[in-house]
């Protein structure tokens, strides 16, 4: 079974704080993704990584950065949290799209509230 | 730019009835995914459809893919309350510059009433 885990299920932070969200997968997947999910807006891709130390911007990268120092771990960083970053954050991982079993597997999510 | 549209976005149905959720997409693709999300939970994979004409069934849910029409359907047979959830389709766009992204629909929130 693919396991994607996220460091926290619920997080409350203050405006201006630096926030780290951690994601770990145990399937040796090359790709890892960070999404945010908001009511009425669906899933929006923030960043993804297709290899260690490699990253690519998604649709809404502003206000976020990422780090991938090891293959199994992908971190999302909010440099200075703002209230409009209150959301559900979902991490996912997959093999490369050329793989016959390409599919994204999701972690349990982190509900972040910024006050 | 690939666009994925689901309809309806909200669906309230009675137990025992049948219904279909539609997923239309705007550019060529031959891979489509259906996910389920329970309230407050993450996304769980339901079906992976990899070619034109693909049909997959699991319990009361059946998914199909018509790549020529750029359409996938998720058919619910004799709905039960446990199927209440939000259902997302996601499309794998043709590779452009090595992109690995899926594009998700906005989701269909299904409520099955006794």
Short mmCIF file of C-alpha atoms in Angstrom, two decimals:
data_model
loop_
_atom_site.label_atom_id
_atom_site.label_comp_id
_atom_site.label_asym_id
_atom_site.label_seq_id
_atom_site.Cartn_x
_atom_site.Cartn_y
_atom_site.Cartn_z
CA UNK A 1 0.00 0.00 0.00
CA UNK A 2 1.22 3.45 -0.90
CA UNK A 3 1.65 5.62 2.11
CA UNK A 4 1.74 9.39 1.92
CA UNK A 5 1.90 11.04 5.30
CA UNK A 6 1.72 14.67 6.31
CA UNK A 7 3.22 16.06 9.50
CA UNK A 8 0.08 17.61 10.95
CA UNK A 9 -3.66 17.16 10.46
CA UNK A 10 -4.50 20.53 11.97
CA UNK A 11 -2.32 23.59 12.40
CA UNK A 12 -3.04 27.07 13.73
CA UNK A 13 -0.50 29.81 13.05
CA UNK A 14 -0.37 33.57 13.42
CA UNK A 15 -0.06 36.07 10.59
CA UNK A 16 3.57 36.64 9.68
CA UNK A 17 4.85 33.33 11.03
CA UNK A 18 6.99 31.05 8.91
CA UNK A 19 5.16 27.75 8.44
CA UNK A 20 6.54 24.38 7.37
CA UNK A 21 4.30 21.60 6.08
CA UNK A 22 6.03 18.26 5.67
CA UNK A 23 5.10 15.35 3.43
CA UNK A 24 6.71 11.92 3.30
CA UNK A 25 6.02 9.04 0.90
CA UNK A 26 7.30 5.50 1.12
CA UNK A 27 6.84 4.29 -2.48
CA UNK A 28 10.03 5.65 -4.01
CA UNK A 29 7.96 7.98 -6.21
CA UNK A 30 9.86 10.51 -8.27
CA UNK A 31 7.05 13.08 -8.35
CA UNK A 32 5.62 14.92 -5.39
CA UNK A 33 2.94 17.63 -5.38
CA UNK A 34 1.44 20.23 -3.10
CA UNK A 35 -2.16 21.34 -3.61
CA UNK A 36 -4.49 23.57 -1.73
CA UNK A 37 -8.20 22.95 -1.64
CA UNK A 38 -10.79 25.64 -1.01
CA UNK A 39 -14.59 25.43 -1.20
CA UNK A 40 -15.82 26.22 -4.69
CA UNK A 41 -12.30 26.36 -6.15
CA UNK A 42 -11.41 22.67 -6.17
CA UNK A 43 -7.80 21.55 -6.04
CA UNK A 44 -5.16 24.01 -7.15
CA UNK A 45 -1.55 23.02 -7.67
CA UNK A 46 0.98 25.10 -5.75
CA UNK A 47 4.28 23.41 -6.63
CA UNK A 48 5.52 20.06 -7.71
CA UNK A 49 8.85 18.30 -7.78
CA UNK A 50 9.94 15.65 -10.28
CA UNK A 51 13.26 14.80 -8.66
CA UNK A 52 15.40 15.64 -5.68
CA UNK A 53 16.22 19.35 -5.63
CA UNK A 54 14.03 19.90 -8.72
CA UNK A 55 10.83 21.89 -8.53
CA UNK A 56 8.33 23.53 -10.81
CA UNK A 57 5.71 26.16 -10.11
CA UNK A 58 2.09 25.18 -10.27
CA UNK A 59 -0.88 27.44 -10.77
CA UNK A 60 -0.67 29.43 -7.52
CA UNK A 61 2.94 29.55 -6.26
CA UNK A 62 2.85 33.09 -4.88
CA UNK A 63 3.56 33.22 -1.15
CA UNK A 64 4.93 29.68 -1.07
CA UNK A 65 8.24 27.92 -1.56
CA UNK A 66 9.22 24.27 -1.45
CA UNK A 67 12.18 22.10 -0.59
CA UNK A 68 13.06 18.58 -1.65
CA UNK A 69 16.38 17.46 -0.26
CA UNK A 70 15.51 13.75 -0.15
CA UNK A 71 13.42 11.71 -2.55
CA UNK A 72 10.83 10.72 0.04
CA UNK A 73 10.26 14.15 1.58
CA UNK A 74 8.70 17.30 0.13
CA UNK A 75 8.21 20.41 2.25
CA UNK A 76 5.92 23.35 1.64
CA UNK A 77 7.01 26.62 3.22
CA UNK A 78 4.88 29.68 3.85
CA UNK A 79 7.49 32.38 4.29
CA UNK A 80 5.14 34.80 6.05
CA UNK A 81 1.72 33.31 6.64
CA UNK A 82 -1.32 35.39 5.79
CA UNK A 83 -5.00 34.86 6.53
CA UNK A 84 -5.74 34.14 2.86
CA UNK A 85 -3.54 31.07 3.15
CA UNK A 86 -6.03 29.46 5.52
CA UNK A 87 -6.91 26.30 3.63
CA UNK A 88 -6.66 22.52 3.37
CA UNK A 89 -3.25 21.50 2.03
CA UNK A 90 -2.89 18.17 0.28
CA UNK A 91 0.33 16.42 -0.65
CA UNK A 92 0.47 13.77 -3.37
CA UNK A 93 3.09 11.58 -4.99
CA UNK A 94 3.41 9.51 -8.16
CA UNK A 95 5.75 7.76 -10.54
CA UNK A 96 6.62 9.70 -13.72
CA UNK A 97 3.79 9.96 -16.25
CA UNK A 98 5.52 7.50 -18.59
CA UNK A 99 5.03 4.75 -16.03
CA UNK A 100 2.16 2.41 -16.80
CA UNK A 101 0.91 2.79 -13.24
CA UNK A 102 1.02 6.59 -13.18
CA UNK A 103 -1.46 7.77 -10.61
CA UNK A 104 -1.32 10.37 -7.88
CA UNK A 105 -1.67 9.16 -4.30
CA UNK A 106 -2.77 11.66 -1.71
CA UNK A 107 -1.86 12.23 1.90
CA UNK A 108 -4.48 12.85 4.63
CA UNK A 109 -4.25 16.63 4.35
CA UNK A 110 -3.33 19.45 6.72
CA UNK A 111 -5.98 21.96 7.65
CA UNK A 112 -4.11 25.21 8.25
CA UNK A 113 -5.72 28.18 9.96
CA UNK A 114 -3.88 31.51 9.97
CA UNK A 115 -5.19 34.01 12.51
CA UNK B 1 -4.80 25.11 -21.70
CA UNK B 2 -6.62 22.00 -20.57
CA UNK B 3 -9.96 22.64 -18.87
CA UNK B 4 -11.93 20.00 -17.02
CA UNK B 5 -15.62 20.50 -16.29
CA UNK B 6 -17.77 18.34 -14.11
CA UNK B 7 -21.51 18.43 -13.90
CA UNK B 8 -23.50 18.59 -11.92
CA UNK B 9 -21.52 20.24 -9.13
CA UNK B 10 -24.17 19.30 -6.56
CA UNK B 11 -26.35 16.23 -6.69
CA UNK B 12 -28.98 15.20 -4.19
CA UNK B 13 -30.56 11.84 -4.84
CA UNK B 14 -32.66 9.25 -3.11
CA UNK B 15 -31.47 5.85 -2.10
CA UNK B 16 -32.15 3.26 -4.75
CA UNK B 17 -32.02 5.67 -7.68
CA UNK B 18 -29.53 5.79 -10.56
CA UNK B 19 -27.61 8.81 -11.76
CA UNK B 20 -24.62 9.83 -13.84
CA UNK B 21 -21.89 12.39 -13.22
CA UNK B 22 -20.20 13.84 -16.29
CA UNK B 23 -16.61 14.95 -16.79
CA UNK B 24 -15.79 16.87 -19.98
CA UNK B 25 -12.33 18.00 -20.91
CA UNK B 26 -11.06 20.34 -23.57
CA UNK B 27 -7.92 18.80 -25.13
CA UNK B 28 -6.82 15.35 -26.17
CA UNK B 29 -6.01 12.93 -23.41
CA UNK B 30 -6.22 9.20 -23.01
CA UNK B 31 -5.85 9.02 -19.26
CA UNK B 32 -8.47 9.97 -16.74
CA UNK B 33 -8.84 9.39 -13.01
CA UNK B 34 -11.76 9.42 -10.62
CA UNK B 35 -11.29 10.18 -6.94
CA UNK B 36 -13.60 10.20 -3.96
CA UNK B 37 -13.33 12.58 -1.01
CA UNK B 38 -15.27 12.21 2.23
CA UNK B 39 -15.85 15.37 4.30
CA UNK B 40 -12.67 16.50 6.04
CA UNK B 41 -10.69 13.67 4.49
CA UNK B 42 -8.22 13.33 1.64
CA UNK B 43 -8.73 12.01 -1.88
CA UNK B 44 -9.03 8.29 -2.44
CA UNK B 45 -8.46 6.79 -5.86
CA UNK B 46 -11.51 5.10 -7.39
CA UNK B 47 -10.74 4.41 -11.03
CA UNK B 48 -7.92 4.80 -13.51
CA UNK B 49 -9.08 4.86 -17.15
CA UNK B 50 -6.23 4.47 -19.60
CA UNK B 51 -7.72 4.15 -23.08
CA UNK B 52 -10.68 4.96 -25.25
CA UNK B 53 -13.64 2.77 -24.39
CA UNK B 54 -12.24 1.80 -20.97
CA UNK B 55 -14.90 0.79 -18.49
CA UNK B 56 -14.30 -0.01 -14.85
CA UNK B 57 -16.76 -1.07 -12.17
CA UNK B 58 -16.56 -1.27 -8.41
CA UNK B 59 -19.72 -2.06 -6.51
CA UNK B 60 -22.43 0.46 -7.42
CA UNK B 61 -20.04 2.72 -9.34
CA UNK B 62 -19.08 2.36 -12.98
CA UNK B 63 -16.74 4.70 -14.87
CA UNK B 64 -16.19 4.94 -18.60
CA UNK B 65 -14.03 6.96 -20.96
CA UNK B 66 -14.74 8.20 -24.48
CA UNK B 67 -11.59 9.96 -25.66
CA UNK B 68 -13.12 11.00 -28.98
CA UNK B 69 -15.92 12.85 -27.20
CA UNK B 70 -13.49 13.96 -24.45
CA UNK B 71 -15.98 12.68 -21.92
CA UNK B 72 -15.95 10.40 -18.92
CA UNK B 73 -18.99 9.32 -16.95
CA UNK B 74 -19.36 8.00 -13.42
CA UNK B 75 -22.59 6.06 -13.16
CA UNK B 76 -24.20 5.33 -9.82
CA UNK B 77 -26.55 2.38 -9.62
CA UNK B 78 -29.11 2.00 -6.81
CA UNK B 79 -27.47 4.64 -4.64
CA UNK B 80 -26.92 4.06 -0.93
CA UNK B 81 -26.15 6.59 1.80
CA UNK B 82 -22.51 5.43 2.04
CA UNK B 83 -21.88 6.84 -1.43
CA UNK B 84 -22.39 10.38 -0.15
CA UNK B 85 -19.07 12.17 -0.86
CA UNK B 86 -17.45 14.54 -3.33
CA UNK B 87 -16.25 12.95 -6.55
CA UNK B 88 -13.45 14.45 -8.64
CA UNK B 89 -12.27 13.61 -12.09
CA UNK B 90 -8.71 14.45 -13.14
CA UNK B 91 -7.21 14.44 -16.61
CA UNK B 92 -3.65 13.80 -17.66
CA UNK B 93 -2.85 16.35 -20.36
CA UNK B 94 -0.55 15.61 -23.27
CA UNK B 95 3.04 16.13 -22.23
CA UNK B 96 4.09 19.71 -22.74
CA UNK B 97 7.63 20.49 -21.73
CA UNK B 98 7.73 17.49 -19.46
CA UNK B 99 4.82 18.56 -17.30
CA UNK B 100 3.64 15.92 -14.86
CA UNK B 101 0.52 17.74 -13.75
CA UNK B 102 -3.03 16.44 -13.54
CA UNK B 103 -5.87 18.87 -14.07
CA UNK B 104 -8.80 18.38 -11.71
CA UNK B 105 -12.46 19.16 -12.12
CA UNK B 106 -14.15 21.16 -9.37
CA UNK B 107 -15.84 18.09 -7.94
CA UNK B 108 -19.43 16.84 -7.66
CA UNK B 109 -20.85 16.80 -4.16
CA UNK B 110 -23.21 13.85 -3.95
CA UNK B 111 -25.75 13.51 -1.14
CA UNK B 112 -27.80 10.33 -0.98
CA UNK B 113 -30.95 10.71 1.10
CA UNK B 114 -32.80 7.83 2.77
#
